Amino acid sequence: MKSMLVMIKRNIKLFFKDKGMFFTSLITPAILLVLYATFLGNVYRDSFTSNLPMAHLVSEEVIEGLVGGQLISSILAVSCVTVAFCSNFLMVQDKASGALKDFSVSPIKPSVLSVSYYFATLASTLIICLAAMALCLAYVMAVGWYMTALDVILLLFDVILLVLFGTALSSIVNFFLTSQGQISAVGTIVSSGYGFICGAYMPISSFGEGLRHIISFLPGTYGTALVRNHAMRGALEALADEGVPDIAIEELKDVLDCNLYFFGNRVEEPVMYLILGVAVVVLVAVYVIMNVMLKKKK
Amino acid sequence: MENVIEIKGLSKCYGTVKAVDNLSLRVKKGELFAFLGVNGAGKSTTINIMCGTLVSDSGLILIDGLDAVLHSEKVKNKLGIVFQSSALDPALTVYENLESRAALYGIVGEAFKVRLGELSRLLELDGLLKRTLDKLSGGQRRRIDIARALIHKPEILVLDEPTTGLDPQTRKVIWNVVSDLRKNENMTVFLTTHYMEEAAEADYVVIIDKGRIAAEGTPLELKNSYTGDFITIYGQNEEEIATLGYPYEKISGAIRISVPNTGCATDLIIKNPEMFSDYEITKGKMDDVFLNVTGIKPEGGEEK
């Protein structure tokens, strides 16, 4: 255990020594927020005002709260996974530099090494994502705050869970990579593609039925829905307070992917947590087994 | 002396290429063992199998009597390896590097500090511990590599071309460190090198070619078997030397005659005393041994 802690410390130190990588990872969510607010804010705003019944009765503050909630939930849902892919470069760097060969001539177990990479990436990704979350909350506070303390706590929990998931996923994918160039390529693909398949860039409800069914098998989708629910719950409640009928709010929740359906059956929040939690455990187990198997294969 | 490394019938193929072909050798405790061969001869493959990073197709490796496959963890604790290129983290300090590598062997906390103190005294690391590795000179880095290899008090130090690319002064420093280790700790050293002057200092030499042993023995045995002697004569003219009937070459201010062995040199001197007023007899060099065994001139520096 002490050996693992020392290795985690080594991995975290190496991550923060690469200041370029750290600051790039740190400002990416901030850049995303600016881009979203600039280019997508109006689209979301128009969408709410044109689709809501009695939209003219709804105050501008609530609309802004909804827009803010949708923006930050999209950013956080994507960032937790994409930042993990950017942060999880050390295991590949160690292959290229020969450090992994140095480790392999020692009696340390491959499972200890792989778990130390996992926790180091988890720590660095968490630091960046929590900073991003703070920035997002500051933005929502500026445009229209409707969240309760419980919403913030649940959002924090969602971010942690999604970071656990993103780190596990990136660990498995990066396991096969051998150079910095490959990491950059994978990072670019994930950054551009993940937002679509997790429902962050476009609501899953807007996709065709077949695609919706396929996406409903992906655990990340449920992470997005959880973040969406907790970032927007307060604003949606404020909508009801302003007289928008419950049925309209439920329809809005369907459109926004706050409600997710698995082959027509609505997936409740506890089940979403269960799916994401099980996915994390399975992915970490697969990653550790892959490391152990690789050693045996040699 | 007991054998600390025994390799029996070791083979490893990469596709149709036989990297190591039924190799058998032994290394005695406390000896400096030189493992020579051209690039691709099978040296690194053998070392990788020995260190447990590669699995052989067949054969057996015993390290201090333990099967390297069955007792991989114990064997890894007995081996310290200095790689050809440093495998430490350039961005971290010497202390951080050694701390993380010690943790690989379960040496943490106070145990690490005690061991670090011992290594600091042995390798004079005190002034270097807080400096990052990328700020150190080549020689200092090599000292840190050796410290990393010794962090867990191994019984065998494997040096995989440890001085390649280093300047002569730094090479001398590294060899002084290794020499002290052998003297003070009775450390067994398993060396691969391209520098024949380093191999000439070994207790036992194995030259491999295409994965098989091409020659083995002490440097003296190898020189006696694979090279002749040289008589260097000063102050004689070439015409007279030519009458002796042995091959010769002109070198700076002298002529060097090649003779098959020391007995032949003695006969020549007794029969032609008028010619041998100022001369010296030298053995062939390890470079000549390597050249005669493999047919290839060694890549590193020549033996002086």
XYZ file of C-alpha atoms in Angstrom:
602
model
C 0.000 0.000 0.000
C 2.832 2.396 0.915
C 4.570 1.524 -2.338
C 1.403 2.372 -4.232
C 1.133 5.731 -2.470
C 4.724 6.592 -3.392
C 4.035 5.652 -7.017
C 0.834 7.729 -7.059
C 2.849 10.655 -5.649
C 5.455 10.166 -8.379
C 2.804 10.094 -11.116
C 1.017 13.198 -9.815
C 4.314 15.089 -9.508
C 5.208 14.227 -13.086
C 1.781 15.435 -14.261
C 2.186 18.797 -12.563
C 5.816 19.131 -13.723
C 4.444 19.252 -17.271
C 3.022 22.738 -16.786
C 1.964 23.087 -20.422
C -0.203 19.987 -20.162
C -1.662 21.076 -16.819
C -2.613 24.596 -17.888
C -3.980 23.402 -21.238
C -6.182 20.913 -19.405
C -7.193 23.597 -16.913
C -8.212 26.255 -19.417
C -9.979 23.876 -21.824
C -13.231 23.861 -19.790
C -12.993 27.661 -19.450
C -12.607 28.041 -23.212
C -15.535 25.655 -23.720
C -17.671 27.764 -21.381
C -16.887 30.954 -23.288
C -17.570 29.262 -26.631
C -20.822 27.689 -25.412
C -22.074 30.929 -23.867
C -21.175 32.875 -26.994
C -22.406 30.563 -29.713
C -24.925 28.189 -28.116
C -26.466 30.416 -25.463
C -28.821 32.108 -27.928
C -29.746 28.805 -29.581
C -30.759 27.343 -26.219
C -32.575 30.566 -25.245
C -34.585 30.644 -28.505
C -35.352 26.970 -28.156
C -36.804 27.461 -24.668
C -38.874 30.546 -25.547
C -40.282 29.075 -28.755
C -41.147 25.650 -27.345
C -42.499 26.490 -23.914
C -46.254 27.042 -23.597
C -46.932 30.401 -21.989
C -43.289 31.343 -22.542
C -44.293 34.969 -22.482
C -45.294 34.493 -18.834
C -41.961 33.043 -17.824
C -39.458 35.535 -16.454
C -36.216 36.168 -18.261
C -34.254 35.180 -15.140
C -35.686 31.666 -15.175
C -34.951 31.304 -18.888
C -31.374 32.434 -18.216
C -31.166 29.944 -15.337
C -32.304 27.166 -17.674
C -29.815 28.199 -20.361
C -27.006 28.420 -17.795
C -27.895 25.012 -16.336
C -27.935 23.402 -19.763
C -24.622 24.996 -20.746
C -22.717 23.970 -17.625
C -24.171 20.472 -17.583
C -22.976 19.943 -21.168
C -19.508 21.278 -20.358
C -19.099 19.259 -17.176
C -20.412 16.040 -18.727
C -17.904 16.311 -21.567
C -14.953 17.694 -19.588
C -14.915 14.952 -16.955
C -14.192 12.407 -19.684
C -12.112 14.405 -22.160
C -9.839 15.897 -19.462
C -9.221 12.369 -18.165
C -8.017 11.358 -21.636
C -5.660 14.372 -21.722
C -4.365 13.739 -18.195
C -3.843 10.024 -18.628
C -0.639 10.306 -20.652
C 1.920 9.110 -18.133
C 1.467 5.375 -18.676
C 2.215 5.938 -22.370
C 5.097 8.310 -21.640
C 6.594 5.699 -19.317
C 6.500 3.147 -22.127
C 8.299 5.522 -24.487
C 10.891 6.689 -21.943
C 11.811 3.190 -20.736
C 10.545 3.864 -17.195
C 8.054 1.014 -17.569
C 10.908 -1.369 -18.383
C 12.639 -0.123 -15.244
C 9.484 -0.924 -13.262
C 9.158 -4.353 -14.852
C 12.604 -5.483 -13.628
C 11.401 -4.881 -10.075
C 9.125 -7.221 -8.110
C 6.244 -4.715 -7.983
C 2.925 -6.239 -9.038
C 1.422 -4.979 -12.328
C -1.873 -4.435 -10.530
C -0.162 -1.977 -8.118
C 1.395 -0.093 -11.007
C -1.840 0.097 -12.997
C -3.855 1.237 -9.973
C -1.227 3.907 -9.204
C -1.602 5.280 -12.731
C -5.382 5.210 -12.299
C -5.417 7.116 -9.011
C -2.835 9.667 -10.180
C -4.903 10.423 -13.283
C -8.009 10.499 -11.132
C -6.445 13.083 -8.811
C -5.193 15.362 -11.584
C -8.451 15.089 -13.544
C -10.472 15.792 -10.406
C -8.457 18.921 -9.653
C -9.103 20.262 -13.146
C -12.772 19.245 -13.245
C -13.494 20.665 -9.804
C -11.891 23.933 -10.914
C -14.108 23.772 -14.018
C -17.141 23.096 -11.836
C -16.356 26.130 -9.683
C -16.080 28.242 -12.817
C -19.373 26.877 -14.132
C -21.150 27.578 -10.836
C -19.773 31.128 -10.879
C -21.205 31.524 -14.389
C -24.616 30.237 -13.334
C -24.504 32.535 -10.327
C -23.949 35.424 -12.704
C -26.741 34.549 -15.179
C -29.414 33.081 -12.908
C -28.995 30.909 -9.801
C -31.748 28.417 -8.966
C -29.720 25.565 -7.483
C -30.052 24.395 -3.897
C -27.186 23.227 -1.667
C -28.320 19.641 -2.301
C -28.170 20.213 -6.068
C -24.580 21.457 -5.718
C -23.628 18.446 -3.565
C -25.235 16.044 -6.031
C -23.555 17.827 -8.937
C -20.233 17.425 -7.134
C -20.962 13.736 -6.693
C -21.874 13.453 -10.401
C -18.595 15.101 -11.409
C -16.594 12.749 -9.185
C -18.436 9.726 -10.583
C -17.953 10.880 -14.167
C -14.247 11.514 -13.528
C -13.956 7.985 -12.111
C -15.660 6.722 -15.267
C -13.584 8.875 -17.650
C -10.332 7.877 -15.966
C -11.201 4.181 -16.159
C -12.219 4.469 -19.825
C -9.086 6.421 -20.751
C -6.918 3.925 -18.869
C -8.234 1.083 -21.007
C -7.932 2.983 -24.290
C -4.477 4.438 -23.494
C -3.230 1.016 -22.414
C -2.799 0.151 -26.108
C -0.964 3.359 -27.032
C 2.804 3.670 -27.236
C 3.594 7.263 -28.219
C 2.676 10.839 -27.387
C 1.399 11.300 -30.948
C -1.111 8.484 -30.511
C -2.301 10.030 -27.236
C -2.875 13.377 -28.949
C -4.792 11.693 -31.783
C -6.997 9.725 -29.388
C -7.532 12.836 -27.247
C -8.686 14.783 -30.300
C -11.071 12.037 -31.405
C -12.545 11.670 -27.933
C -12.835 15.428 -27.423
C -14.738 15.858 -30.650
C -16.806 12.681 -30.543
C -17.685 12.024 -26.915
C -19.920 15.087 -26.572
C -22.212 13.707 -29.285
C -22.513 10.157 -28.032
C -23.109 11.157 -24.417
C -25.837 13.621 -25.337
C -23.944 16.712 -24.223
C -23.704 18.522 -27.557
C -27.105 17.467 -28.893
C -30.000 15.986 -26.922
C -30.345 12.249 -27.421
C -34.069 12.822 -27.831
C -33.307 14.545 -31.148
C -31.620 11.413 -32.553
C -33.364 8.657 -34.532
C -34.856 5.751 -32.614
C -32.136 3.236 -33.585
C -29.341 5.551 -32.520
C -31.180 6.348 -29.286
C -31.345 2.635 -28.479
C -27.626 2.182 -29.165
C -26.660 5.226 -27.081
C -28.819 4.013 -24.212
C -26.301 1.184 -23.764
C -23.472 3.654 -23.119
C -22.939 4.406 -19.401
C -21.646 7.943 -20.067
C -25.126 8.920 -21.286
C -26.519 8.392 -17.808
C -23.738 10.524 -16.348
C -24.793 13.389 -18.625
C -28.415 12.935 -17.556
C -27.440 13.064 -13.879
C -25.438 16.267 -14.331
C -28.280 17.738 -16.411
C -30.870 16.911 -13.745
C -28.921 18.464 -10.902
C -27.801 21.547 -12.808
C -31.313 22.303 -14.094
C -33.630 20.995 -11.381
C -33.918 24.341 -9.599
C -34.624 26.287 -12.797
C -37.238 23.712 -13.874
C -38.909 24.018 -10.485
C -38.936 27.801 -10.894
C -40.708 27.264 -14.228
C -43.473 25.361 -12.431
C -43.682 28.142 -9.850
C -44.259 30.583 -12.675
C -47.277 28.580 -13.865
C -45.919 26.318 -16.587
C -47.958 23.079 -16.479
C -46.278 19.919 -15.124
C -46.905 18.066 -18.362
C -45.017 20.758 -20.288
C -42.142 20.563 -17.840
C -42.011 16.766 -18.188
C -41.925 17.172 -21.975
C -39.115 19.688 -21.583
C -37.230 17.226 -19.372
C -37.626 14.596 -22.100
C -36.294 16.996 -24.706
C -33.350 18.011 -22.502
C -32.459 14.374 -21.658
C -33.145 14.923 -17.961
C -35.421 11.932 -18.454
C -33.743 9.001 -20.154
C -35.473 5.932 -21.536
C -34.126 2.433 -22.056
C -36.277 0.832 -24.767
C -39.228 2.940 -23.678
C -38.756 2.461 -19.938
C -37.802 5.500 -17.958
C -34.501 5.139 -16.077
C -34.719 6.596 -12.582
C -31.844 8.506 -10.965
C -30.763 5.734 -8.545
C -30.543 3.355 -11.509
C -28.436 5.914 -13.392
C -26.040 6.039 -10.440
C -25.993 2.241 -10.337
C -25.214 1.975 -14.059
C -22.377 4.484 -13.834
C -20.992 2.942 -10.624
C -21.024 -0.579 -12.045
C -19.416 0.711 -15.256
C -16.564 2.255 -13.218
C -15.962 -0.968 -11.292
C -16.057 -3.110 -14.443
C -13.776 -0.782 -16.417
C -11.191 -0.552 -13.607
C -11.259 -4.339 -13.212
C -10.786 -4.837 -16.970
C -7.888 -2.351 -16.943
C -6.116 -4.113 -14.067
C -6.689 -7.541 -15.628
C -5.253 -6.269 -18.925
C -2.072 -5.199 -17.125
C -1.737 -8.508 -15.326
C -2.372 -10.470 -18.541
C 0.217 -8.418 -20.428
C 2.876 -9.359 -17.897
C 1.994 -13.031 -18.175
C 2.064 -12.830 -21.976
C 5.641 -11.487 -21.907
C 33.579 -20.068 -5.960
C 29.896 -20.904 -6.327
C 27.920 -20.041 -9.439
C 25.550 -17.127 -8.875
C 24.127 -17.223 -12.416
C 23.623 -20.420 -14.401
C 22.029 -20.417 -17.821
C 21.277 -23.812 -19.339
C 20.108 -24.413 -22.923
C 18.424 -21.024 -23.253
C 16.626 -20.374 -26.555
C 14.452 -17.554 -27.798
C 13.123 -17.008 -31.320
C 11.464 -13.950 -32.844
C 9.542 -15.492 -35.737
C 12.170 -17.376 -37.732
C 15.100 -15.466 -36.208
C 16.923 -17.309 -33.433
C 17.941 -14.513 -31.056
C 19.349 -16.919 -28.476
C 20.195 -20.454 -29.534
C 20.762 -23.089 -26.863
C 22.940 -20.794 -24.765
C 24.606 -22.100 -21.626
C 26.916 -20.159 -19.343
C 27.718 -19.570 -15.709
C 28.852 -16.591 -13.654
C 30.729 -17.062 -10.398
C 29.968 -15.091 -7.272
C 31.937 -11.869 -7.020
C 33.365 -12.001 -10.526
C 33.296 -9.388 -13.261
C 31.696 -11.216 -16.152
C 31.860 -9.667 -19.627
C 29.196 -10.677 -22.120
C 30.274 -9.551 -25.568
C 28.752 -9.647 -29.007
C 27.840 -7.427 -31.919
C 24.421 -5.720 -32.012
C 21.764 -8.381 -32.511
C 23.978 -11.177 -31.197
C 21.490 -11.951 -28.416
C 22.963 -10.084 -25.433
C 19.912 -7.939 -24.638
C 17.517 -10.843 -25.187
C 19.496 -12.920 -22.689
C 19.527 -10.067 -20.158
C 15.803 -9.431 -20.618
C 15.011 -13.094 -19.994
C 17.312 -13.091 -16.980
C 15.553 -10.022 -15.561
C 12.082 -11.465 -16.144
C 10.901 -8.955 -18.734
C 10.903 -11.579 -21.481
C 9.948 -15.253 -21.509
C 12.276 -17.788 -23.127
C 11.099 -20.493 -25.525
C 13.152 -23.097 -23.667
C 16.005 -23.440 -21.215
C 16.614 -22.598 -17.618
C 18.072 -19.644 -15.759
C 19.132 -20.047 -12.156
C 19.963 -16.934 -10.167
C 21.623 -17.827 -6.912
C 20.071 -21.267 -7.281
C 16.542 -19.965 -7.910
C 14.623 -20.560 -11.132
C 14.184 -17.080 -12.664
C 10.674 -17.974 -13.908
C 9.317 -19.832 -10.887
C 10.809 -17.415 -8.347
C 10.559 -14.268 -10.405
C 9.964 -11.919 -7.450
C 12.893 -13.241 -5.387
C 15.155 -13.196 -8.422
C 14.233 -9.599 -9.212
C 15.303 -8.658 -5.710
C 18.731 -10.152 -6.382
C 19.325 -8.228 -9.617
C 20.146 -4.545 -10.043
C 20.179 -3.286 -13.599
C 21.806 -0.273 -15.201
C 20.236 0.166 -18.609
C 22.099 1.491 -21.614
C 19.876 4.606 -21.535
C 18.738 6.030 -18.234
C 15.181 4.963 -17.399
C 14.726 7.529 -14.621
C 12.431 10.565 -14.759
C 14.349 13.640 -15.978
C 11.764 16.062 -14.564
C 12.044 14.757 -10.998
C 14.838 15.343 -8.496
C 17.369 12.661 -7.690
C 15.655 12.151 -4.317
C 12.205 11.778 -5.910
C 13.561 9.361 -8.512
C 15.252 7.145 -5.970
C 12.239 7.340 -3.639
C 9.870 6.087 -6.344
C 12.256 3.329 -7.468
C 12.835 2.181 -3.891
C 9.054 1.894 -3.490
C 9.058 -0.686 -6.300
C 10.900 -2.972 -3.868
C 8.752 -2.044 -0.898
C 11.489 0.203 0.549
C 9.621 3.235 1.883
C 9.776 5.707 4.772
C 12.658 5.294 7.216
C 14.050 2.230 5.403
C 14.405 4.318 2.271
C 16.148 7.141 4.115
C 18.643 4.720 5.660
C 19.416 3.129 2.291
C 19.677 6.537 0.634
C 22.229 7.562 3.264
C 24.320 4.462 2.498
C 24.179 5.072 -1.236
C 24.969 8.764 -0.798
C 28.159 7.857 1.018
C 29.057 5.144 -1.493
C 28.363 7.191 -4.626
C 28.839 10.723 -3.259
C 25.253 11.821 -3.975
C 24.835 14.377 -1.194
C 25.117 17.461 -3.363
C 22.869 15.997 -6.060
C 19.773 14.833 -4.202
C 17.742 18.036 -4.617
C 18.682 18.589 -8.247
C 16.460 17.460 -11.096
C 17.937 14.745 -13.259
C 17.878 16.826 -16.428
C 20.254 19.319 -14.805
C 22.980 16.732 -14.165
C 26.018 15.890 -16.289
C 26.279 12.517 -18.064
C 28.598 11.125 -15.403
C 26.398 12.305 -12.532
C 23.347 10.759 -14.196
C 25.174 7.463 -14.564
C 25.983 7.537 -10.861
C 22.287 8.001 -10.143
C 21.478 5.079 -12.479
C 23.885 2.939 -10.483
C 22.320 4.177 -7.219
C 18.899 3.171 -8.585
C 20.235 -0.282 -9.509
C 21.663 -0.708 -6.003
C 18.689 0.731 -4.107
C 17.483 -2.716 -2.973
C 20.954 -4.133 -2.174
C 21.099 -6.601 -5.067
C 23.677 -9.376 -5.201
C 24.255 -9.027 -8.926
C 24.746 -5.790 -10.811
C 23.835 -6.033 -14.494
C 25.489 -3.300 -16.542
C 24.059 -3.120 -20.056
C 26.595 -1.051 -21.996
C 26.880 1.388 -19.087
C 29.549 3.640 -20.581
C 28.379 3.873 -24.188
C 28.430 7.489 -25.308
C 30.281 8.748 -22.235
C 33.569 10.641 -22.421
C 36.751 8.845 -21.231
C 36.895 10.827 -17.982
C 33.289 9.906 -17.060
C 33.883 6.284 -18.044
C 36.819 6.229 -15.648
C 34.632 7.620 -12.851
C 31.963 4.963 -13.485
C 34.532 2.181 -13.472
C 36.036 3.427 -10.249
C 32.557 3.201 -8.688
C 32.051 -0.343 -10.016
C 35.516 -1.346 -8.903
C 34.836 -0.057 -5.364
C 31.559 -1.959 -5.279
C 33.290 -5.197 -6.197
C 36.038 -4.632 -3.674
C 33.859 -3.489 -0.772
C 30.614 -5.393 -1.338
C 31.861 -8.478 -3.229
C 29.298 -7.595 -5.887
C 28.963 -9.821 -8.942
C 28.986 -7.701 -12.086
C 27.431 -8.909 -15.346
C 28.661 -6.542 -18.036
C 27.883 -6.046 -21.690
C 30.058 -3.527 -23.455
C 31.438 -2.438 -26.789
C 34.632 -1.209 -25.163
C 37.240 -3.960 -25.303
C 39.432 -2.228 -22.723
C 36.590 -2.773 -20.238
C 36.217 -6.422 -21.224
C 39.966 -6.907 -20.760
C 39.508 -6.204 -17.040
C 36.904 -8.977 -16.649
C 37.484 -12.211 -14.767
C 35.660 -14.189 -17.418
C 34.492 -13.332 -20.932
C 31.829 -14.885 -23.121
C 31.523 -13.788 -26.727
C 28.247 -14.653 -28.404
C 27.487 -14.594 -32.079
C 24.061 -15.297 -33.610
C 22.748 -16.348 -30.217
C 25.442 -18.963 -29.579
C 28.678 -18.889 -27.636
C 31.503 -18.269 -30.080
C 34.309 -18.135 -27.496
C 34.733 -18.046 -23.740
C 37.465 -17.942 -21.152
C 39.540 -15.512 -19.142
C 40.940 -12.591 -21.146
C 44.370 -14.284 -21.060
C 42.981 -17.609 -22.281
C 41.141 -15.855 -25.077
C 44.194 -13.876 -26.068
C 46.287 -17.045 -26.096
C 43.690 -18.896 -28.134
C 42.557 -16.251 -30.594
C 45.494 -13.883 -31.061
C 49.260 -14.180 -31.263
C 51.957 -12.073 -29.626
C 53.550 -8.918 -30.953
C 57.247 -8.016 -30.830
C 57.822 -4.312 -31.189
C 61.416 -3.591 -32.285
C 62.985 -0.168 -32.123
C 65.950 1.116 -34.209
C 65.986 -1.625 -36.871
C 65.487 -1.250 -40.585
C 62.644 -2.873 -42.474
C 64.814 -4.975 -44.815
C 66.366 -6.900 -41.940
C 62.990 -7.481 -40.260
C 61.617 -8.825 -43.546
C 64.261 -11.573 -43.498
C 62.696 -13.024 -40.306
C 59.757 -14.307 -42.370
C 56.935 -13.132 -40.120
C 54.247 -10.567 -40.954
C 55.042 -7.088 -39.686
C 53.815 -3.528 -39.810
C 55.544 -0.184 -39.449
C 54.301 1.856 -36.541
C 55.502 5.207 -35.252
C 59.308 4.885 -34.761
C 59.201 1.073 -34.645
C 58.253 -2.117 -36.437
C 55.738 -4.568 -34.971
C 56.098 -8.256 -35.822
C 53.209 -10.679 -35.391
C 54.165 -14.098 -34.052
C 51.831 -17.009 -33.237
C 52.738 -17.254 -29.549
C 55.253 -16.325 -26.833
C 57.362 -19.447 -27.447
C 57.817 -18.467 -31.071
C 58.831 -14.945 -29.990
C 61.430 -16.380 -27.612
C 62.882 -18.613 -30.348
C 63.105 -15.674 -32.703
C 64.977 -13.543 -30.184
C 67.423 -16.342 -29.279
C 68.194 -17.038 -32.930
C 68.633 -13.351 -33.880
C 70.127 -11.652 -30.827
C 71.823 -8.910 -32.940
C 68.421 -7.624 -34.044
C 66.769 -7.596 -30.632
C 68.637 -4.983 -28.680
C 65.650 -2.718 -28.014
C 62.262 -4.466 -28.090
C 59.131 -5.411 -26.179
C 56.752 -8.363 -26.358
C 53.051 -7.809 -25.892
C 50.017 -10.090 -25.919
C 47.269 -9.579 -28.512
C 44.373 -7.331 -27.486
C 40.765 -8.153 -26.764
C 39.943 -6.224 -29.947
C 41.922 -8.833 -31.882
C 40.153 -11.620 -30.006
C 36.761 -10.129 -30.852
C 37.761 -9.574 -34.470
C 39.091 -13.118 -34.860
C 36.078 -14.702 -33.154
C 33.281 -12.710 -34.802
C 35.011 -11.438 -37.927
C 33.793 -7.957 -36.972
C 35.812 -5.077 -35.555
C 34.382 -4.003 -32.176
C 32.362 -0.763 -32.262
C 33.656 0.788 -29.039
C 37.075 2.065 -28.080
C 40.110 -0.122 -28.442
C 41.947 -1.744 -25.617
C 45.005 0.329 -24.755
